[in-house]
PDB file of C-alpha atoms in Angstrom:
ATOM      1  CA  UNK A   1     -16.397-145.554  32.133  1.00 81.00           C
ATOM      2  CA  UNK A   2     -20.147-146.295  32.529  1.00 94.00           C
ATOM      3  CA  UNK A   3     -21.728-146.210  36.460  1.00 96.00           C
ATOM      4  CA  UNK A   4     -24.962-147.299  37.091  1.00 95.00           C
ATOM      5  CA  UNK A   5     -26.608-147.269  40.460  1.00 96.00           C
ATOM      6  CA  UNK A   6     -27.008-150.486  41.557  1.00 96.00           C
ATOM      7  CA  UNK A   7     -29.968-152.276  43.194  1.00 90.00           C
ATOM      8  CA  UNK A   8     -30.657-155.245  45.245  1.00 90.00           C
ATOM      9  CA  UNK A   9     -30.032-157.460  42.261  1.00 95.00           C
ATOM     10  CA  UNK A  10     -26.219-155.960  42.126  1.00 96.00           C
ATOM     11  CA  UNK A  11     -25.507-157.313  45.822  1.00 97.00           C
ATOM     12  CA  UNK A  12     -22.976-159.824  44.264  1.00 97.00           C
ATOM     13  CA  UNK A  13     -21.114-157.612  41.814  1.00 97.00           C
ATOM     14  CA  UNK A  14     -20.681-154.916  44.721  1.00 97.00           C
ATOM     15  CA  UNK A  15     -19.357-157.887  47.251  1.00 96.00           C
ATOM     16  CA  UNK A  16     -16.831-159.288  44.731  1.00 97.00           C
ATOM     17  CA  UNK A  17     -15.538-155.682  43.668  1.00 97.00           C
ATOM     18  CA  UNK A  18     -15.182-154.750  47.423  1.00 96.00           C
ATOM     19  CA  UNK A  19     -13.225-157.782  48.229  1.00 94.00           C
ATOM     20  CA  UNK A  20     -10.961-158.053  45.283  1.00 96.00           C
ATOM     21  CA  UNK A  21     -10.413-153.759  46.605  1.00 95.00           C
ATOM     22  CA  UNK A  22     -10.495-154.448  50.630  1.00 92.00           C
ATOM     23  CA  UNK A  23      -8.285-157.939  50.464  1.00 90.00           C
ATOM     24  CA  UNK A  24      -4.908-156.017  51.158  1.00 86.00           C
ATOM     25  CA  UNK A  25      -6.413-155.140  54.408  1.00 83.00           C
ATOM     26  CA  UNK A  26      -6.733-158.241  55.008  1.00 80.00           C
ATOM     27  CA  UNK A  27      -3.571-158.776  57.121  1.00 80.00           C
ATOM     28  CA  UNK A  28      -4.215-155.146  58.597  1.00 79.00           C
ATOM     29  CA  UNK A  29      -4.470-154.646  62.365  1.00 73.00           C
ATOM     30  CA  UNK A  30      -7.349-154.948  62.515  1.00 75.00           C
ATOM     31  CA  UNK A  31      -8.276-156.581  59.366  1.00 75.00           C
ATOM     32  CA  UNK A  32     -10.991-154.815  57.800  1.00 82.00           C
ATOM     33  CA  UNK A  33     -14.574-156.092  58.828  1.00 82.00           C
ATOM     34  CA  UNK A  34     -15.308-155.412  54.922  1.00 88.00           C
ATOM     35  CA  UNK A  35     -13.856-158.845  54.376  1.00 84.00           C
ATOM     36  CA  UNK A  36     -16.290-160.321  56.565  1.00 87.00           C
ATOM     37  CA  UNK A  37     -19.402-159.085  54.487  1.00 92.00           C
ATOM     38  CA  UNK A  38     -21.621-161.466  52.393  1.00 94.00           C
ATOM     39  CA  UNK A  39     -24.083-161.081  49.447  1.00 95.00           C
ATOM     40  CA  UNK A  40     -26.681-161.486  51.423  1.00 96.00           C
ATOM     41  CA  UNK A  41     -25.373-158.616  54.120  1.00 95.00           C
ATOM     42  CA  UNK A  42     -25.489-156.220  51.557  1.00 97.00           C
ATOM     43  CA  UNK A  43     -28.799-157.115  50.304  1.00 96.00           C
ATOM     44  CA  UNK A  44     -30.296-156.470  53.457  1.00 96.00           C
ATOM     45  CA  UNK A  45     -28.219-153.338  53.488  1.00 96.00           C
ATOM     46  CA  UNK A  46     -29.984-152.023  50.144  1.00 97.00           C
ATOM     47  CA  UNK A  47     -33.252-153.528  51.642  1.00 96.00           C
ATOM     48  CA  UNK A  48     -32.706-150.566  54.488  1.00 96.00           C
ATOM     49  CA  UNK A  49     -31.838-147.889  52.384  1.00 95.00           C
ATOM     50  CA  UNK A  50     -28.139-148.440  51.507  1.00 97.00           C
ATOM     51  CA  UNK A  51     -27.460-147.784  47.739  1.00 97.00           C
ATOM     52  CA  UNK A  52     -24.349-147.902  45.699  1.00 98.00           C
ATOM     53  CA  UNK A  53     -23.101-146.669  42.549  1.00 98.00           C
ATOM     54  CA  UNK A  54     -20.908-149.545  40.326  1.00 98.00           C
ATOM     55  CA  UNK A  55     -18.284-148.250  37.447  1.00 97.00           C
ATOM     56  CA  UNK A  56     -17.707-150.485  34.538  1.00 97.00           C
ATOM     57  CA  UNK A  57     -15.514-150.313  32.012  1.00 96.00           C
ATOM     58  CA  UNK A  58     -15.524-152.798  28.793  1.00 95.00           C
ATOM     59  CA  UNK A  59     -18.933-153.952  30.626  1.00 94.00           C
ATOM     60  CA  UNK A  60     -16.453-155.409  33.662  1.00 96.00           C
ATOM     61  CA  UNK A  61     -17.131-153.841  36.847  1.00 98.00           C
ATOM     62  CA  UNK A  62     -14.080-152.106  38.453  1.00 98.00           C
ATOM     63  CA  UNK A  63     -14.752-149.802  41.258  1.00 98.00           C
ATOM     64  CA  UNK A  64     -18.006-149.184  43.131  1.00 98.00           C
ATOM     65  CA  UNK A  65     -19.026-146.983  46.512  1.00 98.00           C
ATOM     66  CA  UNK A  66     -21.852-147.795  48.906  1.00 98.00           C
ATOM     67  CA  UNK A  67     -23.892-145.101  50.639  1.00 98.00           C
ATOM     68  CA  UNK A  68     -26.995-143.488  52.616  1.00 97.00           C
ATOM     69  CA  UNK A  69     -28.668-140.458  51.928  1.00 97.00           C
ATOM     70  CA  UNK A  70     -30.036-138.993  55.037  1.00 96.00           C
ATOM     71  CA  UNK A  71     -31.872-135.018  55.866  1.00 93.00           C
ATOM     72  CA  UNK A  72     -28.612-133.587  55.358  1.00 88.00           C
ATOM     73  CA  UNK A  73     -26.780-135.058  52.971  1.00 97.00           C
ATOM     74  CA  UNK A  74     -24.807-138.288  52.327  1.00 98.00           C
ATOM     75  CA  UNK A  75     -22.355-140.650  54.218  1.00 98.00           C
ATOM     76  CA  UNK A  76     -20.057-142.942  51.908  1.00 98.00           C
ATOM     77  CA  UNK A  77     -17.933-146.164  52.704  1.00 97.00           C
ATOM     78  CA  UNK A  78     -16.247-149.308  51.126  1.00 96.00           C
ATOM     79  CA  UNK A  79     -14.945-146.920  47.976  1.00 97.00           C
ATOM     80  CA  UNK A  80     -13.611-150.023  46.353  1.00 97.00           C
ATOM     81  CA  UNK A  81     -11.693-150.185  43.101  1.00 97.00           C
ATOM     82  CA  UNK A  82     -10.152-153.392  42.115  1.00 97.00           C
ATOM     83  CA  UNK A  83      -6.079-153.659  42.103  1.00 96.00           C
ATOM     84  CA  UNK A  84      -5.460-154.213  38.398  1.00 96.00           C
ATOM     85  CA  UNK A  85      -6.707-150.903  37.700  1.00 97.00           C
ATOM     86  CA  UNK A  86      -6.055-148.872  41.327  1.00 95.00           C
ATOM     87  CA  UNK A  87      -4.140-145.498  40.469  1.00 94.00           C
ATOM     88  CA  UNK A  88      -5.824-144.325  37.577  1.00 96.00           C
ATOM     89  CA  UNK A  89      -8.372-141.845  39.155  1.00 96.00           C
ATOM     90  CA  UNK A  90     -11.546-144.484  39.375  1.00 97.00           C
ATOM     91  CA  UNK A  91     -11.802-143.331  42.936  1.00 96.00           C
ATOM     92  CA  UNK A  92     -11.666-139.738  42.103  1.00 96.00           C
ATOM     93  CA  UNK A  93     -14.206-140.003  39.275  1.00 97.00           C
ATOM     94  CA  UNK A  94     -16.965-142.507  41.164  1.00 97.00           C
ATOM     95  CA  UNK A  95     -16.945-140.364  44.024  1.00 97.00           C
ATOM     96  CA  UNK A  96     -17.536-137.034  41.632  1.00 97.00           C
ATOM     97  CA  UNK A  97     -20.168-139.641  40.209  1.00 97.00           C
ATOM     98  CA  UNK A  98     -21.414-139.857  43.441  1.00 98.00           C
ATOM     99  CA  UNK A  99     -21.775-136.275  44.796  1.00 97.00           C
ATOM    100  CA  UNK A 100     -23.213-135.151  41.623  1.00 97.00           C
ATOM    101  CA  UNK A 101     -25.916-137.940  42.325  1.00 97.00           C
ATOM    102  CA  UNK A 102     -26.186-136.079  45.780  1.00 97.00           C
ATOM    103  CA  UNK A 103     -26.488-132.644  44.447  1.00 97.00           C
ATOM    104  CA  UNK A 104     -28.824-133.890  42.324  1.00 96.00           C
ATOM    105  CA  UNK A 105     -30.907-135.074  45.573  1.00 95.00           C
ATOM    106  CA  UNK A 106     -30.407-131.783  46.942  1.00 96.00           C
ATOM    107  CA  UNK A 107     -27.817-132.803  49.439  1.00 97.00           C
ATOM    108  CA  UNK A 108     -25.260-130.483  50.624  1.00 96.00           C
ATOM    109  CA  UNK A 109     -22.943-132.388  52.386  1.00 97.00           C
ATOM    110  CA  UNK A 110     -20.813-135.577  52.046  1.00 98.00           C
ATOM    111  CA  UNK A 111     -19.255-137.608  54.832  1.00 98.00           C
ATOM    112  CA  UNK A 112     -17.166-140.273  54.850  1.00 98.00           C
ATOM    113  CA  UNK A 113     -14.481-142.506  57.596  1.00 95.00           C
ATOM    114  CA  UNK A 114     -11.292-143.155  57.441  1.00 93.00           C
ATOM    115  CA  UNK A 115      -8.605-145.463  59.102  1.00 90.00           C
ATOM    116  CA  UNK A 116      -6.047-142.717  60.318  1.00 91.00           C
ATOM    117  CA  UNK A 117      -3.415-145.474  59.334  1.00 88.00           C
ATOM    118  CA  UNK A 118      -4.153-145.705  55.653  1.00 89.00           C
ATOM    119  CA  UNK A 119      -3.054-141.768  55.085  1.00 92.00           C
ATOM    120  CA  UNK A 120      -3.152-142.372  51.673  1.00 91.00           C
ATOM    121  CA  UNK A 121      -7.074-142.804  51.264  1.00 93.00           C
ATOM    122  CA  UNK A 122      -6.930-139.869  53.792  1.00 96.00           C
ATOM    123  CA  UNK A 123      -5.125-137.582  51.239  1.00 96.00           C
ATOM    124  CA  UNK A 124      -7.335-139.226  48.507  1.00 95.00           C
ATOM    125  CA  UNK A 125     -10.160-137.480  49.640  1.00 97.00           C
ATOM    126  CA  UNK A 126      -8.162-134.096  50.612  1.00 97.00           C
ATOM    127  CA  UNK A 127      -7.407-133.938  47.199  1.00 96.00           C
ATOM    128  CA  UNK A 128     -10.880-134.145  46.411  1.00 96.00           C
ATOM    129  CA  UNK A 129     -11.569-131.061  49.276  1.00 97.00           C
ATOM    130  CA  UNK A 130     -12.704-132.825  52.157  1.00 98.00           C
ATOM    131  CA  UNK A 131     -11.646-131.897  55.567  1.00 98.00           C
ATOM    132  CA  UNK A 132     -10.706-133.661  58.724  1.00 97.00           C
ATOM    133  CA  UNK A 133     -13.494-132.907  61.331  1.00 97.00           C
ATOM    134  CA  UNK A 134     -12.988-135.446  64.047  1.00 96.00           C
ATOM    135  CA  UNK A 135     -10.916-138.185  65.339  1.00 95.00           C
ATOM    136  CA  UNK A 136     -12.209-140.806  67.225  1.00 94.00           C
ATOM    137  CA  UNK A 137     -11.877-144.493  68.175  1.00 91.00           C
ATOM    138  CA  UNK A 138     -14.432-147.230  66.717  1.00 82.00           C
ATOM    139  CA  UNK A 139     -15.498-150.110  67.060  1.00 76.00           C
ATOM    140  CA  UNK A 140     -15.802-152.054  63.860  1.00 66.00           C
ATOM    141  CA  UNK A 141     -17.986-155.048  62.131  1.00 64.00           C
ATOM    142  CA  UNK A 142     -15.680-157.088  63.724  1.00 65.00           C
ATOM    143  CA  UNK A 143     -15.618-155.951  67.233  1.00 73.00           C
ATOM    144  CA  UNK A 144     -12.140-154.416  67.271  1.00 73.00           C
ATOM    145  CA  UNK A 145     -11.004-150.673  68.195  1.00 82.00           C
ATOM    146  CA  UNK A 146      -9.505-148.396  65.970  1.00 86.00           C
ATOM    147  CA  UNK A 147      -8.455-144.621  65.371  1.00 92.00           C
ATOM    148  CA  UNK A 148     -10.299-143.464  62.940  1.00 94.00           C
ATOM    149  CA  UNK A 149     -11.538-139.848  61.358  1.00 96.00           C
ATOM    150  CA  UNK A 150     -14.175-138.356  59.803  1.00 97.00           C
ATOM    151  CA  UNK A 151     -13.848-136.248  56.602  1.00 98.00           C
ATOM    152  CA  UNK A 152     -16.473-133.646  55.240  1.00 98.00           C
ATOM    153  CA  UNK A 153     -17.222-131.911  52.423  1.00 98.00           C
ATOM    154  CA  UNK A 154     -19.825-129.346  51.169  1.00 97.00           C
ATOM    155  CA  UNK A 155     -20.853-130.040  48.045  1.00 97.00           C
TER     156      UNK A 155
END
C-alpha cells in the first residue's frame, strides 16, 4: 500500500473514496453530512489548510483521511476506506501513516470525533490508544444534533 498526501488536484479522488466509505450512513439518524460534500467543498477545504493523506493499492485508491494541523497537534475526520476492502487494517495503517506525518511536524497530539452510536469506529481508535475525553452534543454539516465524543492521543 502506497499513500501519498494529496493536494488540491486530489479533491475528486478524496470525495469519491469518502462516499463509496460514508454511504452506509446514509440511512443513519442523522445521515452523515459527509454525504452532502462536493469536489469543490473540499477544494476550498485544502485551499484553507485542510490536507489529506490517500492509500492506494494496485494504483486504485482505497482509503484516505482528511486533516488540520494546528499549534498543538492534529485533528482528523472522514477516515474513509471503501467497503470492498473494509476489515483488513487500512484504517489502522493510514492513520499510523498519518501520525507519523504528525510526528514528523513535531506534533504531539492527535484528535479526532466520533458518533457515540457507531462504537465500532469508537473501539477502532481505542485499539489504536486513543482515549475518550469528552462527550458532547453537535451540530453537524447538516444542521442536525448528535451525541458525539472526542478521542485523544499523544503521539
Amino acid at each position: 500500500m502506497g499513500t501519498i498526501l494529496a493536494g488540491n488536484q486530489h479533491a475528486q479522488v478524496v470525495h469519491k473514496v469518502m462516499l463509496q466509505a460514508f454511504q452506509e450512513y446514509a440511512t443513519a439518524t442523522p445521515p452523515s453530512s459527509a454525504l452532502s460534500e462536493t469536489v469543490e467543498s473540499i477544494e476550498q477545504a485544502f485551499n484553507t489548510g485542510e490536507q489529506a493523506l490517500i492509500s492506494y493499492m494496485e494504483d486504485q485508491p482505497v482509503a484516505m483521511v482528511r486533516f488540520t494541523v494546528s499549534e498543538k497537534g492534529i485533528y482528523f475526520f472522514r477516515l474513509s476506506v471503501i467497503p470492498e476492502m473494509q476489515g483488513r487494517g487500512l484504517a489502522k495503517a493510514l492513520l499510523n501513516e498519518l501520525e507519523n506525518y504528525a510526528r514528523a511536524q513535531g506534533k504531539k497530539f492527535s484528535e479526532c470525533k466520533v458518533r457515540m452510536n457507531v462504537p465500532r469506529n469508537i473501539e477502532l481508535y481505542r485499539s489504536l490508544g486513543y482515549v475518550i475525553t469528552k462527550e458532547t452534543m453537535a451540530e453537524n454539516r447538516n444542521g442536525f444534533s448528535l451525541p458525539i465524543v472526542t478521542m485523544e492521543k499523544e503521539l
